[in-house]
Amino acid sequence: MVLRAVDFGESDRVVTLLTRELGLVSTMARAARKSKRRFAGALEGFAIIAVEVTIGRGALSRLETARVTRVFPRLLSNLAALDAAGALLRLAREILPERAPEPDVFDCLVEALELLDGGAAPRSLQLCCEARMLSLTGFAPMLTSCVSCGREPKVFQSAFFSVARGGIVCSACGGGPERIAGSLRQALQEALEGAPLDSLASMPDAQVQEGERLLSQFIAQLLQHEHRLAKRL
Ligand SMILES: [Zn+2]
């Protein structure tokens, strides 16, 4: 799957791939812009492609061949679905390390593209898929018990939520700046635990929006933290 392709020099492109076997792989596609035949439109994105890659010692591997094996035509003609798919591919690129296989994340993204192509509600699907990707990569927010003392709120009970502390915080431990409704907390927890990607489709719009707001804050903080760590290393 092509996560990103950017022009490089006169005729090349740097292509970030998510592969099922090797995880994230950054490649150089030589003459990708000159020879249309060589990659036959396979680097446009939002498709499943078959590639041959020569893994080198450097940061960039060499993309030898690429051909499309599966397309999602209805997804490509729906702006809202494209937005959701784009956000999911971007998240994969941002949270996955290079060359560490994450087949479950790959499968989750393929499933998301399939569902979007089949007409699934884009925003609730994006929210559910983001939650699952966070969970699969070990970055899930803690929603079942207080991050500090471990106390568990009742099922469907609302809770304080703190992005900075990584999950819900009970009032005895200081609470948090946000409040997460019990039904949203429950739905997100089920998404973290692998509920079907279209399971949030019946959720009211306002709650999807609230979930998007909380999760995007959480992801932004996570990426900032990762970025700082990477700088220090
Ligand atoms: Zn507590």
CSV table of C-alpha atoms and ligand atoms in Angstrom, one decimal:
chain,number,residue,atom,x,y,z
A,1,MET,CA,0.0,0.0,0.0
A,2,VAL,CA,1.4,3.4,-0.9
A,3,LEU,CA,1.3,5.7,2.1
A,4,ARG,CA,3.0,8.6,0.5
A,5,ALA,CA,4.8,9.4,-2.8
A,6,VAL,CA,6.8,12.7,-3.2
A,7,ASP,CA,8.8,13.9,-6.2
A,8,PHE,CA,12.5,13.7,-5.9
A,9,GLY,CA,15.0,15.4,-8.2
A,10,GLU,CA,14.3,15.4,-11.9
A,11,SER,CA,12.5,12.2,-12.5
A,12,ASP,CA,12.4,10.1,-9.3
A,13,ARG,CA,9.9,9.6,-6.5
A,14,VAL,CA,10.4,8.7,-2.9
A,15,VAL,CA,7.6,6.2,-2.1
A,16,THR,CA,6.7,5.2,1.5
A,17,LEU,CA,5.1,1.7,1.4
A,18,LEU,CA,3.2,-0.2,4.0
A,19,THR,CA,3.9,-3.9,3.3
A,20,ARG,CA,2.3,-6.8,5.0
A,21,GLU,CA,5.6,-8.7,5.4
A,22,LEU,CA,8.1,-5.9,6.2
A,23,GLY,CA,6.0,-3.1,7.7
A,24,LEU,CA,6.8,0.4,6.7
A,25,VAL,CA,9.5,0.6,3.9
A,26,SER,CA,10.8,3.9,2.4
A,27,THR,CA,11.8,3.4,-1.2
A,28,MET,CA,13.3,5.3,-4.1
A,29,ALA,CA,11.4,4.8,-7.4
A,30,ARG,CA,14.0,5.7,-10.1
A,31,ALA,CA,12.6,7.4,-13.2
A,32,ALA,CA,9.0,7.0,-11.8
A,33,ARG,CA,8.0,10.2,-13.5
A,34,LYS,CA,9.8,9.6,-16.8
A,35,SER,CA,8.7,6.0,-17.6
A,36,LYS,CA,5.0,5.6,-17.2
A,37,ARG,CA,5.2,2.0,-18.2
A,38,ARG,CA,7.6,1.0,-15.4
A,39,PHE,CA,5.2,1.5,-12.5
A,40,ALA,CA,2.0,1.7,-14.6
A,41,GLY,CA,0.1,4.1,-12.3
A,42,ALA,CA,0.7,1.9,-9.3
A,43,LEU,CA,2.1,4.7,-7.1
A,44,GLU,CA,-1.1,6.8,-7.0
A,45,GLY,CA,-2.3,5.5,-3.7
A,46,PHE,CA,-5.5,4.0,-2.3
A,47,ALA,CA,-4.9,0.6,-4.0
A,48,ILE,CA,-3.2,-2.7,-3.1
A,49,ILE,CA,-0.1,-3.2,-5.2
A,50,ALA,CA,2.4,-5.9,-5.7
A,51,VAL,CA,6.0,-4.7,-5.5
A,52,GLU,CA,9.6,-5.9,-5.8
A,53,VAL,CA,11.9,-4.0,-3.5
A,54,THR,CA,15.7,-4.3,-3.0
A,55,ILE,CA,16.4,-3.6,0.6
A,56,GLY,CA,19.6,-1.8,0.9
A,57,ARG,CA,21.7,-0.8,3.9
A,58,GLY,CA,20.7,2.9,3.6
A,59,ALA,CA,17.5,4.5,4.7
A,60,LEU,CA,15.9,4.1,1.2
A,61,SER,CA,15.3,0.8,-0.4
A,62,ARG,CA,15.0,0.5,-4.2
A,63,LEU,CA,11.5,0.1,-5.7
A,64,GLU,CA,12.1,-2.2,-8.7
A,65,THR,CA,8.6,-2.9,-10.0
A,66,ALA,CA,5.0,-2.2,-8.9
A,67,ARG,CA,1.7,-3.2,-10.3
A,68,VAL,CA,-1.8,-2.7,-9.0
A,69,THR,CA,-3.6,-5.8,-7.8
A,70,ARG,CA,-6.7,-4.3,-6.3
A,71,VAL,CA,-8.5,-1.0,-6.7
A,72,PHE,CA,-11.3,0.6,-4.8
A,73,PRO,CA,-13.2,2.5,-7.5
A,74,ARG,CA,-16.1,3.8,-5.4
A,75,LEU,CA,-13.8,5.0,-2.6
A,76,LEU,CA,-11.9,7.1,-5.2
A,77,SER,CA,-15.1,8.8,-6.3
A,78,ASN,CA,-16.2,9.8,-2.7
A,79,LEU,CA,-14.5,12.8,-1.2
A,80,ALA,CA,-15.5,12.0,2.4
A,81,ALA,CA,-14.3,8.4,2.1
A,82,LEU,CA,-11.1,9.7,0.5
A,83,ASP,CA,-10.5,12.0,3.5
A,84,ALA,CA,-11.0,9.2,5.9
A,85,ALA,CA,-8.7,6.8,4.0
A,86,GLY,CA,-6.1,9.6,3.7
A,87,ALA,CA,-6.2,10.2,7.4
A,88,LEU,CA,-5.8,6.5,8.2
A,89,LEU,CA,-2.8,6.1,5.9
A,90,ARG,CA,-1.2,9.2,7.4
A,91,LEU,CA,-1.6,7.8,10.9
A,92,ALA,CA,0.0,4.5,9.8
A,93,ARG,CA,3.0,6.4,8.4
A,94,GLU,CA,3.3,8.5,11.6
A,95,ILE,CA,3.0,5.8,14.2
A,96,LEU,CA,4.8,2.8,12.6
A,97,PRO,CA,8.5,2.4,12.8
A,98,GLU,CA,10.5,1.5,9.6
A,99,ARG,CA,10.8,-2.2,8.7
A,100,ALA,CA,8.9,-3.7,11.6
A,101,PRO,CA,6.2,-6.0,10.4
A,102,GLU,CA,2.7,-5.1,11.6
A,103,PRO,CA,0.5,-7.5,9.6
A,104,ASP,CA,-2.6,-6.7,11.7
A,105,VAL,CA,-2.3,-3.0,11.0
A,106,PHE,CA,-2.0,-3.8,7.3
A,107,ASP,CA,-5.1,-6.0,7.4
A,108,CYS,CA,-7.0,-3.4,9.4
A,109,LEU,CA,-6.2,-0.8,6.7
A,110,VAL,CA,-7.2,-3.1,3.9
A,111,GLU,CA,-10.5,-3.8,5.7
A,112,ALA,CA,-11.0,-0.1,6.1
A,113,LEU,CA,-10.5,0.6,2.4
A,114,GLU,CA,-12.9,-2.3,1.6
A,115,LEU,CA,-15.6,-0.9,3.9
A,116,LEU,CA,-15.2,2.7,2.6
A,117,ASP,CA,-15.4,1.3,-0.9
A,118,GLY,CA,-18.6,-0.5,0.1
A,119,GLY,CA,-20.2,2.8,1.3
A,120,ALA,CA,-19.5,2.6,5.0
A,121,ALA,CA,-20.0,5.9,7.0
A,122,PRO,CA,-16.5,7.5,6.6
A,123,ARG,CA,-16.2,9.4,9.9
A,124,SER,CA,-17.3,6.6,12.3
A,125,LEU,CA,-15.2,4.1,10.4
A,126,GLN,CA,-12.1,6.4,10.6
A,127,LEU,CA,-12.6,6.8,14.4
A,128,CYS,CA,-13.0,3.0,14.9
A,129,CYS,CA,-10.0,2.2,12.7
A,130,GLU,CA,-7.8,4.8,14.4
A,131,ALA,CA,-8.7,3.3,17.8
A,132,ARG,CA,-7.8,-0.1,16.6
A,133,MET,CA,-4.5,1.0,15.1
A,134,LEU,CA,-3.5,2.6,18.4
A,135,SER,CA,-4.4,-0.5,20.2
A,136,LEU,CA,-2.5,-2.8,17.8
A,137,THR,CA,0.6,-0.6,18.1
A,138,GLY,CA,0.5,-0.5,21.8
A,139,PHE,CA,-0.5,3.2,22.1
A,140,ALA,CA,-4.1,2.8,23.2
A,141,PRO,CA,-5.5,5.3,25.7
A,142,MET,CA,-6.6,3.7,29.0
A,143,LEU,CA,-10.4,3.9,29.1
A,144,THR,CA,-11.4,1.1,31.5
A,145,SER,CA,-9.6,2.2,34.7
A,146,CYS,CA,-8.0,5.2,36.2
A,147,VAL,CA,-4.5,5.6,34.9
A,148,SER,CA,-3.3,6.5,38.3
A,149,CYS,CA,-5.0,4.2,40.9
A,150,GLY,CA,-6.6,1.6,38.6
A,151,ARG,CA,-10.1,2.2,39.9
A,152,GLU,CA,-12.7,1.1,37.4
A,153,PRO,CA,-15.8,3.2,36.6
A,154,LYS,CA,-19.0,1.2,36.1
A,155,VAL,CA,-19.9,0.2,32.5
A,156,PHE,CA,-21.4,3.1,30.7
A,157,GLN,CA,-20.4,5.6,33.5
A,158,SER,CA,-18.9,8.8,32.3
A,159,ALA,CA,-15.3,9.6,33.4
A,160,PHE,CA,-12.8,12.4,33.4
A,161,PHE,CA,-10.3,12.1,30.6
A,162,SER,CA,-6.8,13.5,30.5
A,163,VAL,CA,-4.8,13.5,27.2
A,164,ALA,CA,-1.7,14.4,29.1
A,165,ARG,CA,-2.0,11.4,31.4
A,166,GLY,CA,-3.1,9.0,28.7
A,167,GLY,CA,-6.6,8.0,29.7
A,168,ILE,CA,-9.3,8.3,32.3
A,169,VAL,CA,-8.5,9.7,35.7
A,170,CYS,CA,-10.9,9.3,38.7
A,171,SER,CA,-11.8,12.3,40.8
A,172,ALA,CA,-9.8,11.1,43.8
A,173,CYS,CA,-6.6,11.2,41.6
A,174,GLY,CA,-7.4,14.7,40.4
A,175,GLY,CA,-9.8,14.1,37.5
A,176,GLY,CA,-9.0,15.5,34.0
A,177,PRO,CA,-9.8,18.5,31.9
A,178,GLU,CA,-12.2,16.5,29.7
A,179,ARG,CA,-15.3,14.5,30.4
A,180,ILE,CA,-15.9,11.4,28.3
A,181,ALA,CA,-19.5,10.2,28.1
A,182,GLY,CA,-20.1,6.6,29.3
A,183,SER,CA,-21.5,5.4,26.0
A,184,LEU,CA,-18.6,6.9,24.0
A,185,ARG,CA,-16.1,5.4,26.5
A,186,GLN,CA,-17.7,2.0,26.1
A,187,ALA,CA,-17.8,2.2,22.2
A,188,LEU,CA,-14.2,3.4,22.0
A,189,GLN,CA,-13.1,0.6,24.3
A,190,GLU,CA,-14.8,-2.0,22.1
A,191,ALA,CA,-13.1,-0.5,19.1
A,192,LEU,CA,-9.7,-0.8,20.9
A,193,GLU,CA,-10.5,-4.4,21.6
A,194,GLY,CA,-11.2,-5.1,18.0
A,195,ALA,CA,-14.9,-4.6,17.4
A,196,PRO,CA,-15.9,-4.6,13.7
A,197,LEU,CA,-14.7,-1.4,12.0
A,198,ASP,CA,-18.2,-0.4,11.1
A,199,SER,CA,-19.6,-0.9,14.6
A,200,LEU,CA,-19.7,2.8,15.4
A,201,ALA,CA,-21.9,3.5,12.4
A,202,SER,CA,-25.1,3.8,14.4
A,203,MET,CA,-23.4,6.2,16.9
A,204,PRO,CA,-25.0,9.7,16.9
A,205,ASP,CA,-23.0,12.3,14.9
A,206,ALA,CA,-22.4,14.4,18.0
A,207,GLN,CA,-20.8,11.5,19.8
A,208,VAL,CA,-18.6,10.6,16.7
A,209,GLN,CA,-17.5,14.2,16.7
A,210,GLU,CA,-16.7,14.1,20.4
A,211,GLY,CA,-14.7,10.9,19.9
A,212,GLU,CA,-12.8,12.4,17.0
A,213,ARG,CA,-11.9,15.4,19.1
A,214,LEU,CA,-10.6,13.4,22.0
A,215,LEU,CA,-8.8,10.9,19.9
A,216,SER,CA,-7.2,13.5,17.6
A,217,GLN,CA,-5.8,15.3,20.7
A,218,PHE,CA,-4.5,12.1,22.1
A,219,ILE,CA,-2.8,11.2,18.7
A,220,ALA,CA,-1.3,14.7,18.4
A,221,GLN,CA,0.2,14.4,21.8
A,222,LEU,CA,1.5,10.9,21.1
A,223,LEU,CA,3.2,12.1,17.9
A,224,GLN,CA,4.7,15.1,19.6
A,225,HIS,CA,6.2,12.8,22.2
A,226,GLU,CA,7.5,10.3,19.6
A,227,HIS,CA,9.0,13.2,17.7
A,228,ARG,CA,10.8,14.5,20.8
A,229,LEU,CA,12.1,11.0,21.5
A,230,ALA,CA,13.3,10.5,18.0
A,231,LYS,CA,15.1,13.8,18.2
A,232,ARG,CA,16.8,12.8,21.4
A,233,LEU,CA,18.0,9.4,20.1
B,1,ZN,ZN,-7.6,7.1,40.5
